[in-house]
Amino acid sequence: MAPVKITGAVVAAAATMGMLSFCFFRFSSDKLDSCSSSSSSKKKKKLSTRNGLVDAIGNTPLIRINSLSDATGSEILGKCEFLNPGGSVKDRVAVKIIEEALESGLLFPGGIVTEGSAGSTAISLATVAPAYGCQCHVVIPDDAAIEKSQIIEALGATVERVRPVSITHKDHFVNIARRRADQANDLASSSKTRLASRINVAHQEKTNGCTAEEQKVPSLFSESVTGGFFADQFENLANYRAHYEGTGPEIWQQTHGNIDAFVAAAGTGGTLAGVSRFLQEKNEKVKCFLIDPPGSGLFNKVTRGVMYTREEAEGRRLKNPFDTITEGIGINRLTQNFLMAKIDGGFRGTDKEAVEMSRFLLKKDGLFVGSSSAMNCVGAVRVAQALGPGHTIVTILCDSGMRHLSKFHDPQYLALYGLTPTAVGLEFLGIK
């Protein structure tokens, strides 16, 4: 049998087929890999997560409040801070205060963060403190809604309820909280000598059957505590920075810089200060306003330059449950945080307006808000009326009504003070 001759053409054809086969399978393989990679990439995009509880704080939605926008002819937008993990705008402040304290060495894991709060900041501190390995001790006025104390305790923090007195009194809830931090620090400092003391206990004579070590006064805190840190939300500028670095930039980005005015009530003043300063640094034409509840002196300070009411001189009011039913806003002194604010004017709101606004928003928009959020919305309408139609106004929806059930959203409580809502629309603000 004659041998088969393989010509050059056959070799070329075979080589060509081989290359085509290689390219085909390589292309197919690449395509499969590409599809697999693309599929994997798509899956990864779907698994967009945040790193723990703390990373979930902030970047809250900015929503159009339809009923108020339609009624005023301006775009009234609310920043939904009630959607933060701890349920309020104070989550931002709690994180900033704790992180700065840890970075500066004023607080260590295992330490106790103390605070005097009407509720929301305390809830936020109790929420985020465990994420940093810390504990929380809160002093709260006993006229605050009881559900706030219940939430704080459920979060694992310790709660002291005390009677409301003037800030100048040593037993004002803020001053007590400051003392608690000092006590925790004293306890931590003594821990260095505690071991030696225990070693020597065996050699100590007993009095009435007890050693000196056993006779010490019981502490509010565990002996393992690494120290205490007073959050000091009113004067600690970490409060202001939380909003200057977070809330303000978010509002600017979400409105694409198309904002004419910002309005909010003030308690510590951190939100109003941080947001107003950031926005006016971006555009000096943005107007920033205060809305102030009954019993607070800030409206007079902003509009007249002197903090007083017709009843009392500056700094001498004694806040009590009859000043206002709103919680967490209104004050009769200038805090370090408030002094950072850039404010163009102010408005006075009433309890009745806040109550009516909360019911209006629930009925028209499905928004169930707390007292400070309702007051902020009163302020937004006031600003819209002052500026006229065609403007964009932003305010803060601080928290929901869920932590105001026993007072602000309790019909019987409201009836006691003649605050039963009766409005059909926005006639309580002069809009028909």
Coordinates of C-alpha atoms in Angstrom, one line a residue:
M1 CA 0.0 0.0 0.0
A2 CA 1.4 3.3 -1.0
P3 CA 2.2 5.7 1.7
V4 CA -0.1 8.7 2.1
K5 CA 1.4 11.9 1.1
I6 CA 0.6 14.9 3.2
T7 CA 0.8 18.0 1.1
G8 CA 1.5 21.5 2.4
A9 CA -2.1 22.5 1.6
V10 CA -3.4 19.7 3.9
V11 CA -1.0 20.7 6.6
A12 CA -2.1 24.3 6.3
A13 CA -5.7 23.3 6.4
A14 CA -5.2 21.1 9.4
A15 CA -3.3 23.9 11.2
T16 CA -6.1 26.3 10.3
M17 CA -8.7 24.0 11.6
G18 CA -6.7 23.5 14.8
M19 CA -6.4 27.2 15.3
L20 CA -10.1 27.7 14.6
S21 CA -10.9 25.0 17.1
F22 CA -8.6 26.5 19.7
C23 CA -10.1 30.0 19.1
F24 CA -13.6 28.6 19.2
F25 CA -13.1 26.8 22.5
R26 CA -11.1 29.7 23.9
F27 CA -13.8 32.1 22.9
S28 CA -16.4 29.8 24.3
S29 CA -14.4 29.4 27.5
D30 CA -13.8 33.1 27.8
K31 CA -17.5 33.8 27.1
L32 CA -18.5 31.3 29.8
D33 CA -15.9 32.8 32.2
S34 CA -17.2 36.3 31.2
C35 CA -20.8 35.2 31.8
S36 CA -19.8 33.6 35.0
S37 CA -17.9 36.7 36.1
S38 CA -20.7 38.9 35.0
S39 CA -23.2 36.7 36.8
S40 CA -20.9 36.7 39.8
S41 CA -20.5 40.5 39.6
K42 CA -24.3 40.9 39.4
K43 CA -24.7 38.8 42.4
K44 CA -22.1 40.8 44.3
K45 CA -23.9 44.0 43.4
K46 CA -27.1 42.6 44.7
L47 CA -25.4 41.9 48.0
S48 CA -24.8 45.5 48.9
T49 CA -24.3 45.6 52.6
R50 CA -23.2 47.9 55.3
N51 CA -20.6 47.0 57.9
G52 CA -22.6 46.5 61.1
L53 CA -25.0 48.7 63.0
V54 CA -22.9 51.8 63.0
D55 CA -22.4 51.8 59.3
A56 CA -26.2 51.8 58.8
I57 CA -26.5 55.2 60.5
G58 CA -27.0 58.2 58.2
N59 CA -27.7 58.5 54.5
T60 CA -31.4 58.7 55.3
P61 CA -34.0 59.5 52.6
L62 CA -35.1 63.0 51.8
I63 CA -38.8 62.9 51.0
R64 CA -41.2 65.3 49.6
I65 CA -44.0 66.0 52.1
N66 CA -46.7 66.1 49.6
S67 CA -49.5 67.6 51.6
L68 CA -47.4 70.6 52.8
S69 CA -45.8 71.1 49.4
D70 CA -49.2 71.1 47.6
A71 CA -50.7 73.5 50.2
T72 CA -47.9 76.0 50.2
G73 CA -46.7 75.9 46.5
S74 CA -43.2 75.2 47.7
E75 CA -41.3 72.0 47.8
I76 CA -41.2 71.0 51.5
L77 CA -38.7 68.1 52.0
G78 CA -38.2 66.1 55.2
K79 CA -35.0 64.2 56.1
C80 CA -36.2 60.9 57.5
E81 CA -34.0 60.6 60.5
F82 CA -36.5 58.3 62.2
L83 CA -35.2 55.6 59.8
N84 CA -31.8 55.4 61.6
P85 CA -31.3 52.1 63.5
G86 CA -31.9 53.8 66.9
G87 CA -34.9 55.6 65.5
S88 CA -33.8 59.2 65.6
V89 CA -31.4 61.9 64.4
K90 CA -29.4 61.4 67.6
D91 CA -27.8 58.2 66.3
R92 CA -25.4 60.4 64.3
V93 CA -24.5 62.3 67.5
A94 CA -24.0 59.2 69.6
V95 CA -21.6 57.7 67.1
K96 CA -19.6 60.9 66.7
I97 CA -19.3 61.5 70.4
I98 CA -18.2 57.9 71.2
E99 CA -15.7 57.7 68.3
E100 CA -14.1 61.0 69.2
A101 CA -13.9 60.0 72.8
L102 CA -12.2 56.6 71.9
E103 CA -9.8 58.3 69.5
S104 CA -8.8 60.9 72.1
G105 CA -8.3 58.3 74.9
L106 CA -11.0 59.8 77.1
L107 CA -13.0 56.5 76.7
F108 CA -11.9 52.9 76.5
P109 CA -13.7 49.7 75.6
G110 CA -15.3 48.5 78.8
G111 CA -16.0 52.1 79.9
I112 CA -19.3 53.7 80.7
V113 CA -20.8 56.5 78.7
T114 CA -23.0 58.7 80.8
E115 CA -25.5 61.3 79.6
G116 CA -28.3 63.5 80.8
S117 CA -31.1 63.3 78.2
A118 CA -34.8 63.8 77.7
G119 CA -34.8 60.5 75.8
S120 CA -33.6 60.4 72.2
T121 CA -29.9 60.9 72.7
A122 CA -30.0 58.4 75.6
I123 CA -31.7 55.8 73.3
S124 CA -29.1 56.4 70.6
L125 CA -26.2 56.1 73.0
A126 CA -27.7 52.9 74.5
T127 CA -28.1 51.6 71.0
V128 CA -24.5 52.2 69.7
A129 CA -22.4 51.9 72.8
P130 CA -22.3 48.1 72.7
A131 CA -20.9 48.2 69.2
Y132 CA -17.8 49.9 70.7
G133 CA -17.6 47.5 73.7
C134 CA -19.0 50.2 76.0
Q135 CA -21.8 50.5 78.5
C136 CA -24.3 53.3 79.0
H137 CA -25.7 55.0 82.1
V138 CA -28.5 57.6 81.5
V139 CA -30.1 60.2 83.8
I140 CA -33.5 61.3 82.5
P141 CA -36.1 63.8 83.8
D142 CA -39.1 62.0 85.2
D143 CA -41.5 64.1 83.1
A144 CA -40.2 62.5 79.9
A145 CA -42.5 59.9 78.2
I146 CA -42.2 56.7 80.2
E147 CA -41.7 54.6 77.1
K148 CA -38.3 56.3 76.5
S149 CA -37.0 54.9 79.8
Q150 CA -38.4 51.5 79.0
I151 CA -36.6 51.5 75.6
I152 CA -33.3 52.5 77.2
E153 CA -33.6 49.8 79.8
A154 CA -34.5 47.2 77.2
L155 CA -31.3 48.2 75.3
G156 CA -29.3 47.2 78.4
A157 CA -28.5 50.6 79.7
T158 CA -29.0 51.8 83.3
V159 CA -31.6 54.5 83.8
E160 CA -32.0 57.1 86.6
R161 CA -35.2 59.1 86.5
V162 CA -34.9 62.4 88.5
R163 CA -37.2 65.3 89.0
P164 CA -36.7 68.3 86.6
V165 CA -34.9 71.2 88.1
S166 CA -33.0 74.3 86.7
I167 CA -29.7 73.6 85.0
T168 CA -28.0 75.6 87.8
H169 CA -29.2 73.1 90.4
K170 CA -26.6 70.4 91.3
D171 CA -29.3 67.7 90.8
H172 CA -30.3 68.7 87.3
F173 CA -30.2 65.5 85.2
V174 CA -27.2 66.7 83.2
N175 CA -25.2 67.6 86.3
I176 CA -26.0 64.2 87.8
A177 CA -24.8 62.4 84.6
R178 CA -21.5 64.4 84.8
R179 CA -21.0 63.2 88.4
R180 CA -21.7 59.6 87.4
A181 CA -18.9 59.8 84.9
D182 CA -16.5 61.1 87.6
Q183 CA -17.5 58.3 89.9
A184 CA -16.8 55.7 87.2
N185 CA -13.4 57.2 86.6
D186 CA -12.7 57.2 90.4
L187 CA -13.6 53.6 90.5
A188 CA -11.3 52.7 87.5
S189 CA -8.4 54.7 89.1
S190 CA -8.7 52.8 92.3
S191 CA -8.5 49.5 90.4
K192 CA -4.6 49.8 90.3
T193 CA -4.4 49.5 94.0
R194 CA -7.3 47.1 94.4
L195 CA -5.3 43.9 93.8
A196 CA -2.7 44.9 96.4
S197 CA -5.4 45.8 98.8
R198 CA -7.0 42.3 98.4
I199 CA -3.7 40.6 99.0
N200 CA -3.3 42.5 102.2
V201 CA -6.9 41.9 103.2
A202 CA -5.8 38.5 104.8
H203 CA -3.5 40.4 107.2
Q204 CA -6.1 43.0 108.2
E205 CA -7.9 42.8 111.4
K206 CA -11.6 42.4 111.2
T207 CA -14.1 44.9 112.7
N208 CA -17.5 43.5 113.4
G209 CA -16.6 40.4 111.4
C210 CA -15.8 42.5 108.2
T211 CA -12.5 43.7 106.7
A212 CA -12.0 47.2 105.6
E213 CA -12.3 46.1 102.0
E214 CA -15.7 44.5 102.7
Q215 CA -17.0 47.7 104.4
K216 CA -16.7 50.0 101.4
V217 CA -19.8 51.8 100.1
P218 CA -21.4 49.9 97.1
S219 CA -20.7 51.4 93.7
L220 CA -23.2 52.1 91.0
F221 CA -20.8 50.5 88.6
S222 CA -19.0 47.2 88.2
E223 CA -15.4 47.0 89.5
S224 CA -14.3 45.9 86.0
V225 CA -15.3 49.3 84.5
T226 CA -12.4 51.0 82.7
G227 CA -13.6 54.5 83.3
G228 CA -16.4 56.9 82.6
F229 CA -17.0 59.4 79.9
F230 CA -19.7 62.2 80.1
A231 CA -21.1 62.5 76.6
D232 CA -22.1 66.2 77.3
Q233 CA -24.3 66.5 74.2
F234 CA -25.2 70.1 74.9
E235 CA -21.6 71.4 75.0
N236 CA -19.6 68.7 73.2
L237 CA -18.9 70.0 69.6
A238 CA -18.8 66.4 68.3
N239 CA -22.6 67.0 68.2
Y240 CA -22.2 69.9 65.8
R241 CA -19.6 68.0 63.7
A242 CA -21.9 65.0 63.3
H243 CA -24.2 67.3 61.3
Y244 CA -21.6 69.5 59.7
E245 CA -19.9 66.4 58.3
G246 CA -22.9 64.2 57.8
T247 CA -26.4 65.6 57.7
G248 CA -25.6 68.9 55.9
P249 CA -23.6 67.3 53.1
E250 CA -26.3 64.7 52.6
I251 CA -29.0 67.4 52.2
W252 CA -26.8 69.3 49.8
Q253 CA -26.2 66.2 47.7
Q254 CA -29.8 65.0 47.8
T255 CA -31.2 68.4 46.7
H256 CA -28.3 68.7 44.1
G257 CA -27.7 72.1 45.7
N258 CA -31.2 73.3 44.8
I259 CA -32.2 74.5 48.3
D260 CA -33.5 77.8 49.4
A261 CA -34.0 77.3 53.1
F262 CA -33.5 75.0 56.1
V263 CA -35.5 75.1 59.3
A264 CA -35.4 73.2 62.6
A265 CA -36.0 73.5 66.3
A266 CA -33.1 73.4 68.7
G267 CA -32.4 71.6 71.9
T268 CA -28.7 71.1 72.1
G269 CA -28.5 73.1 68.9
G270 CA -26.2 70.6 67.1
T271 CA -28.5 69.8 64.2
L272 CA -29.3 73.4 63.4
A273 CA -25.7 74.5 63.8
G274 CA -24.1 71.8 61.8
V275 CA -26.6 71.9 58.9
S276 CA -26.9 75.7 58.7
R277 CA -23.2 76.3 58.7
F278 CA -22.5 73.7 56.0
L279 CA -25.3 74.8 53.7
Q280 CA -24.3 78.5 54.0
E281 CA -20.7 77.7 53.3
K282 CA -21.8 76.0 50.1
N283 CA -24.2 78.8 49.2
E284 CA -24.6 81.9 51.3
K285 CA -28.0 82.5 49.8
V286 CA -29.5 79.5 51.6
K287 CA -31.6 80.9 54.5
C288 CA -31.6 79.1 57.8
F289 CA -34.4 79.5 60.4
L290 CA -35.2 78.4 64.0
I291 CA -38.6 77.2 65.0
D292 CA -38.9 77.5 68.8
P293 CA -41.5 75.8 71.2
P294 CA -43.2 77.5 74.1
G295 CA -41.1 78.0 77.2
S296 CA -37.8 78.3 75.2
G297 CA -35.8 81.5 75.1
L298 CA -34.0 80.9 71.8
F299 CA -36.6 82.7 69.6
N300 CA -36.1 85.9 71.7
K301 CA -32.4 85.5 71.5
V302 CA -32.4 85.1 67.7
T303 CA -35.0 87.8 66.9
R304 CA -34.3 90.4 69.7
G305 CA -30.8 89.6 70.9
V306 CA -31.9 88.9 74.5
M307 CA -33.0 85.6 75.9
Y308 CA -36.0 86.2 78.1
T309 CA -39.7 85.7 78.2
R310 CA -42.3 88.2 79.3
E311 CA -42.6 86.2 82.6
E312 CA -38.9 85.7 83.5
A313 CA -35.4 87.1 83.0
E314 CA -32.8 85.3 81.0
G315 CA -31.5 82.0 82.4
R316 CA -34.0 81.9 85.3
R317 CA -36.8 79.8 83.9
L318 CA -37.5 76.5 85.5
K319 CA -38.5 74.1 82.8
N320 CA -41.5 72.0 83.9
P321 CA -44.2 69.9 82.1
F322 CA -46.4 73.0 81.7
D323 CA -43.9 74.9 79.5
T324 CA -44.5 72.6 76.5
I325 CA -45.5 69.1 75.7
T326 CA -42.8 68.8 73.0
E327 CA -39.7 66.9 74.1
G328 CA -36.0 67.4 73.3
I329 CA -36.3 70.9 71.9
G330 CA -36.3 74.3 73.5
I331 CA -33.8 75.6 76.0
N332 CA -33.0 78.8 78.0
R333 CA -29.3 79.0 77.6
L334 CA -26.9 79.2 74.8
T335 CA -24.9 76.0 74.3
Q336 CA -21.5 75.7 72.5
N337 CA -23.3 73.8 69.8
F338 CA -26.0 76.4 69.2
L339 CA -23.3 79.2 69.1
M340 CA -22.0 77.5 65.9
A341 CA -25.3 78.1 64.1
K342 CA -25.8 80.6 61.3
I343 CA -29.4 81.7 61.6
D344 CA -31.3 84.2 59.5
G345 CA -34.4 84.4 61.6
G346 CA -36.8 82.5 63.8
F347 CA -40.5 81.6 64.3
R348 CA -42.4 80.7 67.5
G349 CA -44.5 77.5 67.4
T350 CA -47.2 76.4 69.8
D351 CA -48.1 73.1 71.3
K352 CA -51.5 73.2 69.6
E353 CA -49.9 73.7 66.2
A354 CA -47.5 70.8 66.8
V355 CA -50.3 68.5 67.8
E356 CA -52.5 69.5 64.9
M357 CA -49.6 69.1 62.5
S358 CA -48.8 65.6 63.6
R359 CA -52.4 64.5 63.0
F360 CA -52.5 66.2 59.7
L361 CA -49.3 64.5 58.5
L362 CA -50.6 61.1 59.6
K363 CA -54.0 61.6 57.9
K364 CA -52.6 63.1 54.6
D365 CA -49.1 61.6 54.2
G366 CA -49.1 58.5 56.5
L367 CA -46.3 60.1 58.5
F368 CA -46.4 59.2 62.2
V369 CA -44.0 61.7 63.7
G370 CA -43.0 62.8 67.2
S371 CA -43.3 66.2 68.8
S372 CA -40.1 67.7 67.5
S373 CA -40.7 66.5 64.0
A374 CA -44.2 68.0 64.1
M375 CA -42.8 71.3 65.3
N376 CA -40.2 71.3 62.5
C377 CA -43.0 70.9 60.0
V378 CA -44.8 73.8 61.5
G379 CA -41.6 75.7 60.9
A380 CA -41.4 74.6 57.3
V381 CA -44.8 75.9 56.6
R382 CA -44.0 79.2 58.3
V383 CA -40.9 79.6 56.2
A384 CA -42.9 78.7 53.0
Q385 CA -45.4 81.4 53.9
A386 CA -42.6 84.0 54.5
L387 CA -40.7 83.2 51.3
G388 CA -43.7 82.7 49.1
P389 CA -44.3 79.9 46.5
G390 CA -41.7 78.3 44.4
H391 CA -39.0 77.6 47.0
T392 CA -37.4 74.4 48.2
I393 CA -37.4 74.1 52.0
V394 CA -35.8 71.3 54.0
T395 CA -36.5 70.2 57.6
I396 CA -35.7 67.3 59.9
L397 CA -38.1 64.5 60.7
C398 CA -36.2 63.7 64.0
D399 CA -38.1 60.7 65.3
S400 CA -41.4 58.8 64.9
G401 CA -44.4 58.9 67.2
M402 CA -43.7 55.5 68.6
R403 CA -41.7 57.0 71.6
H404 CA -44.4 59.6 72.3
L405 CA -47.4 57.4 72.9
S406 CA -48.0 58.2 76.6
K407 CA -48.0 62.0 76.1
F408 CA -48.0 63.6 72.6
H409 CA -50.1 60.9 71.1
D410 CA -52.3 60.2 74.1
P411 CA -55.8 61.8 73.7
Q412 CA -56.4 61.8 77.5
Y413 CA -53.1 63.6 78.2
L414 CA -53.8 66.2 75.5
A415 CA -57.3 66.8 76.8
L416 CA -55.9 67.7 80.2
Y417 CA -54.1 70.7 78.7
G418 CA -56.8 71.7 76.2
L419 CA -54.8 70.3 73.2
T420 CA -57.3 68.0 71.7
P421 CA -56.8 68.2 67.9
T422 CA -59.8 69.7 66.0
A423 CA -58.5 70.9 62.7
V424 CA -59.7 69.5 59.4
G425 CA -56.9 70.9 57.3
L426 CA -54.1 73.4 57.8
E427 CA -56.4 76.2 59.1
F428 CA -54.4 76.3 62.3
L429 CA -51.6 77.9 60.3
G430 CA -53.9 80.2 58.3
I431 CA -54.1 77.9 55.2
K432 CA -57.6 77.1 54.0

